[in-house]
Amino acid sequence: QQQVKQSPQSLIVQKGGISIINCAYENTAFDYFPWYQQFPGKGPALLIAIRPDVSEKKEGRFTISFNKSAKQFSLHIMDSQPGDSATYFCAASNVDKIIFGKGTRLHILP
Amino acid sequence: DGGITQSPKYLFRKEGQNVTLSCEQNLNHDAMYWYRQDPGQGLRLIYYSQIVNDFQKGDIAEGYSVSREKKESFPLTVTSAQKNPTAFYLCASSIESGSNYEQYFGPGTRLTVT
C-alpha cells in the first residue's frame, strides 16, 4: 500500500538514445510525483514533477508520462547524454508522506 | 547563497562511539528530514521535524536521535545502539510544515564505522 516500485534497477543507453524509467505506486491518496537525479557523492536534486490531473509534463529533454488508472508513471530522457549518467529516484507523495523508489542507475555510453 | 549544508562530508568513527551529523539550512523552511541511503535500498526516513522543538520517528529511527532547537538546524546523532551505522546520510527540508511535495537535499555525509 505504501510502496513505490521502480524499474529497471540499472540501465545502459547509447548517447542520443531514449532512457525510460518506470514507477508504479499503490496508494491512490498520493497526489504529487517527483523525480530526483543524484550524482555520485551528492544529494538528490529535484528534476521534474507531475500531479495526477495531467498525463504528461515536459521540461527540456525530460518528460514524465502519467497513467492514473494504471497507477504508473515514467521518466523519459530524450537525446540522452553522458552527463545524464546518474541515479534517478521516483517518488510518490501527499501532505502526510513521501515514498521513494529504490532508484535506477543510468549509464549513457559516449 | 541559499541551501542545505551538511558537515562533515566524510566521517569515521570506532564502533561503540556516538557521532553527531550536522545539518543547517538557510532556506527558511519549516520542515526538515533525515534519510539514510544504502546501495540498492533507496532513501529510508529516519526522523523528521515539522516545527521547532518537535520531531517524529520515521521508518528506521532505532539507534538514532535528533533535536530541533532552532529552525535552521536539525542535527542527527547516531548512537552505539545502531547496529549497522555505516551509510550515506542525507538531510532534507521542505517549505511548509506537513508538506512533502518538494524536498531539497543537502550534499550528504558518508559515515564509516569500524
Short mmCIF file of C-alpha atoms in Angstrom, two decimals:
data_model
loop_
_atom_site.label_atom_id
_atom_site.label_comp_id
_atom_site.label_asym_id
_atom_site.label_seq_id
_atom_site.Cartn_x
_atom_site.Cartn_y
_atom_site.Cartn_z
CA GLN A 1 0.00 0.00 0.00
CA GLN A 2 2.89 2.34 0.65
CA GLN A 3 5.43 1.04 -1.84
CA VAL A 4 6.73 2.66 -4.96
CA LYS A 5 8.19 0.08 -7.32
CA GLN A 6 10.85 1.37 -9.69
CA SER A 7 12.39 -0.40 -12.66
CA PRO A 8 14.85 -1.15 -14.04
CA GLN A 9 17.46 -1.22 -11.31
CA SER A 10 20.12 -0.25 -13.83
CA LEU A 11 20.04 0.94 -17.42
CA ILE A 12 22.62 1.44 -20.14
CA VAL A 13 21.73 3.63 -23.11
CA GLN A 14 23.71 4.83 -26.09
CA LYS A 15 24.34 8.54 -26.43
CA GLY A 16 21.44 10.11 -28.29
CA GLY A 17 19.01 7.36 -27.32
CA ILE A 18 15.91 7.49 -25.14
CA SER A 19 16.19 6.45 -21.50
CA ILE A 20 12.98 5.20 -19.90
CA ILE A 21 12.48 4.55 -16.20
CA ASN A 22 9.21 3.25 -14.84
CA CYS A 23 7.49 3.52 -11.48
CA ALA A 24 4.29 2.11 -10.03
CA TYR A 25 2.50 3.07 -6.86
CA GLU A 26 -0.31 1.51 -4.86
CA ASN A 27 -1.83 4.21 -2.68
CA THR A 28 -4.33 6.34 -4.59
CA ALA A 29 -4.01 9.03 -1.92
CA PHE A 30 -0.70 10.16 -3.43
CA ASP A 31 -1.12 13.39 -5.39
CA TYR A 32 2.39 14.51 -6.29
CA PHE A 33 5.02 12.55 -8.18
CA PRO A 34 8.55 14.00 -8.29
CA TRP A 35 11.68 12.62 -9.89
CA TYR A 36 15.10 13.20 -8.38
CA GLN A 37 18.53 12.99 -10.00
CA GLN A 38 21.54 12.05 -7.91
CA PHE A 39 25.19 12.15 -8.94
CA PRO A 40 27.75 10.05 -7.03
CA GLY A 41 28.60 11.51 -3.66
CA LYS A 42 25.93 14.21 -3.93
CA GLY A 43 22.46 14.68 -2.58
CA PRO A 44 19.42 14.10 -4.82
CA ALA A 45 18.13 17.12 -6.71
CA LEU A 46 14.54 17.63 -7.80
CA LEU A 47 14.40 17.15 -11.57
CA ILE A 48 10.77 17.29 -12.61
CA ALA A 49 7.41 16.57 -11.00
CA ILE A 50 3.81 15.96 -12.01
CA ARG A 51 0.37 16.00 -10.43
CA PRO A 52 -2.24 13.37 -11.40
CA ASP A 53 -4.53 15.83 -13.17
CA VAL A 54 -2.23 15.83 -16.21
CA SER A 55 -0.99 12.91 -18.28
CA GLU A 56 2.32 14.36 -19.38
CA LYS A 57 4.80 17.04 -18.38
CA LYS A 58 7.82 18.03 -20.39
CA GLU A 59 10.82 20.10 -19.37
CA GLY A 60 13.54 20.22 -21.97
CA ARG A 61 14.71 16.68 -22.70
CA PHE A 62 12.89 15.27 -19.66
CA THR A 63 9.27 14.10 -19.85
CA ILE A 64 7.05 12.46 -17.24
CA SER A 65 4.21 10.32 -18.53
CA PHE A 66 1.47 9.59 -16.02
CA ASN A 67 -1.23 6.89 -16.17
CA LYS A 68 -3.61 7.44 -13.28
CA SER A 69 -5.80 4.41 -13.93
CA ALA A 70 -2.79 2.09 -14.02
CA LYS A 71 -1.11 3.90 -11.13
CA GLN A 72 2.07 4.13 -13.14
CA PHE A 73 4.38 6.92 -14.20
CA SER A 74 7.59 7.05 -16.13
CA LEU A 75 10.52 9.33 -16.88
CA HIS A 76 11.72 9.66 -20.45
CA ILE A 77 15.07 11.27 -21.21
CA MET A 78 15.30 12.17 -24.86
CA ASP A 79 18.65 12.50 -26.67
CA SER A 80 20.42 11.03 -23.64
CA GLN A 81 23.86 12.48 -22.95
CA PRO A 82 26.82 11.17 -20.92
CA GLY A 83 26.15 13.97 -18.42
CA ASP A 84 22.79 12.35 -17.69
CA SER A 85 24.58 9.37 -16.15
CA ALA A 86 23.31 9.34 -12.58
CA THR A 87 20.90 7.57 -10.26
CA TYR A 88 17.26 8.53 -10.68
CA PHE A 89 14.62 8.18 -7.97
CA CYS A 90 10.90 8.43 -8.45
CA ALA A 91 8.68 9.29 -5.53
CA ALA A 92 5.03 9.48 -4.63
CA SER A 93 3.80 11.89 -2.03
CA ASN A 94 0.93 13.66 -0.38
CA VAL A 95 0.64 16.05 2.53
CA ASP A 96 1.42 13.26 5.01
CA LYS A 97 4.18 11.24 3.44
CA ILE A 98 6.69 10.80 0.63
CA ILE A 99 7.78 7.36 -0.53
CA PHE A 100 10.82 6.91 -2.75
CA GLY A 101 11.53 4.19 -5.27
CA LYS A 102 14.77 2.30 -4.86
CA GLY A 103 16.49 4.08 -7.71
CA THR A 104 17.75 3.40 -11.21
CA ARG A 105 21.42 3.71 -12.08
CA LEU A 106 21.58 5.15 -15.58
CA HIS A 107 24.75 5.00 -17.65
CA ILE A 108 24.93 6.73 -21.01
CA LEU A 109 27.58 5.33 -23.33
CA PRO A 110 29.59 8.03 -25.14
CA ASP B 1 23.67 31.60 -1.27
CA GLY B 2 20.70 29.58 0.00
CA GLY B 3 20.83 25.89 0.63
CA ILE B 4 21.37 22.99 2.97
CA THR B 5 24.76 22.36 4.49
CA GLN B 6 25.85 19.04 5.89
CA SER B 7 29.14 18.56 7.64
CA PRO B 8 31.46 16.84 7.56
CA LYS B 9 31.36 15.21 4.11
CA TYR B 10 33.18 12.12 5.41
CA LEU B 11 33.16 10.88 8.98
CA PHE B 12 34.98 7.94 10.52
CA ARG B 13 34.23 6.51 13.95
CA LYS B 14 35.07 3.50 16.01
CA GLU B 15 32.33 1.08 16.93
CA GLY B 16 30.68 1.95 20.23
CA GLN B 17 31.03 5.72 19.85
CA ASN B 18 28.15 8.11 19.37
CA VAL B 19 28.53 10.55 16.50
CA THR B 20 26.56 13.67 15.56
CA LEU B 21 25.95 14.75 11.97
CA SER B 22 25.26 18.39 11.32
CA CYS B 23 22.53 19.80 9.08
CA GLU B 24 21.92 23.52 8.62
CA GLN B 25 19.57 25.27 6.20
CA ASN B 26 19.11 28.94 5.37
CA LEU B 27 16.05 28.44 3.17
CA ASN B 28 13.66 29.40 5.97
CA HIS B 29 12.00 26.02 5.55
CA ASP B 30 9.79 24.75 8.35
CA ALA B 31 10.22 21.02 7.87
CA MET B 32 13.47 19.04 7.96
CA TYR B 33 14.21 15.38 7.43
CA TRP B 34 16.96 12.81 7.84
CA TYR B 35 17.35 9.90 5.43
CA ARG B 36 19.71 7.01 5.24
CA GLN B 37 20.85 5.73 1.87
CA ASP B 38 22.32 2.27 1.34
CA PRO B 39 23.14 0.74 -2.06
CA GLY B 40 20.02 -0.70 -3.66
CA GLN B 41 17.81 0.47 -0.78
CA GLY B 42 16.74 3.88 -1.92
CA LEU B 43 16.07 6.53 0.70
CA ARG B 44 14.79 5.49 4.11
CA LEU B 45 13.37 8.06 6.52
CA ILE B 46 14.98 8.19 9.96
CA TYR B 47 13.40 11.23 11.64
CA TYR B 48 11.56 14.35 10.59
CA SER B 49 10.61 17.63 12.18
CA GLN B 50 7.82 19.88 11.02
CA ILE B 51 8.38 22.63 13.57
CA VAL B 52 10.93 23.74 16.12
CA ASN B 53 11.05 21.65 19.29
CA ASP B 54 9.01 18.85 17.72
CA PHE B 55 10.10 15.80 15.76
CA GLN B 56 8.72 12.42 14.74
CA LYS B 57 10.20 8.99 14.15
CA GLY B 58 10.44 7.77 10.60
CA ASP B 59 10.65 4.21 9.36
CA ILE B 60 14.08 3.35 10.79
CA ALA B 61 14.51 5.53 13.91
CA GLU B 62 16.03 2.87 16.17
CA GLY B 63 19.57 3.75 17.20
CA TYR B 64 19.23 7.40 16.17
CA SER B 65 18.26 10.61 17.96
CA VAL B 66 17.62 14.17 16.83
CA SER B 67 16.93 17.63 18.19
CA ARG B 68 15.33 20.73 16.68
CA GLU B 69 16.15 23.67 18.90
CA LYS B 70 16.42 26.12 16.02
CA LYS B 71 14.56 26.35 12.74
CA GLU B 72 17.83 26.31 10.83
CA SER B 73 19.39 23.27 12.46
CA PHE B 74 18.47 19.58 12.71
CA PRO B 75 21.42 17.50 13.97
CA LEU B 76 21.31 13.71 13.90
CA THR B 77 23.10 11.57 16.48
CA VAL B 78 23.99 8.03 15.50
CA THR B 79 24.25 6.14 18.76
CA SER B 80 26.16 3.00 19.61
CA ALA B 81 22.79 1.19 19.61
CA GLN B 82 22.55 1.48 15.83
CA LYS B 83 23.65 -1.95 14.67
CA ASN B 84 24.77 -1.05 11.16
CA PRO B 85 25.59 2.66 11.10
CA THR B 86 27.88 2.78 8.05
CA ALA B 87 25.86 4.56 5.36
CA PHE B 88 25.34 7.76 3.42
CA TYR B 89 23.17 10.18 5.42
CA LEU B 90 21.07 12.85 3.73
CA CYS B 91 19.35 15.81 5.29
CA ALA B 92 16.44 17.48 3.50
CA SER B 93 14.00 20.30 4.05
CA SER B 94 10.66 21.38 2.66
CA ILE B 95 8.92 24.71 2.66
CA GLU B 96 5.82 24.07 4.72
CA SER B 97 5.08 22.08 7.78
CA GLY B 98 3.27 18.97 6.71
CA SER B 99 4.29 19.40 3.10
CA ASN B 100 6.13 16.57 1.46
CA TYR B 101 5.70 17.87 -2.02
CA GLU B 102 9.15 19.22 -2.71
CA GLN B 103 12.10 18.26 -0.63
CA TYR B 104 15.51 19.84 -1.04
CA PHE B 105 18.50 17.73 -0.12
CA GLY B 106 21.90 18.54 1.31
CA PRO B 107 25.12 17.08 -0.10
CA GLY B 108 25.20 14.21 2.39
CA THR B 109 27.60 12.82 4.97
CA ARG B 110 29.23 9.45 4.45
CA LEU B 111 29.70 7.78 7.81
CA THR B 112 32.04 4.83 8.20
CA VAL B 113 32.12 2.94 11.49
CA THR B 114 34.82 0.31 12.04
#
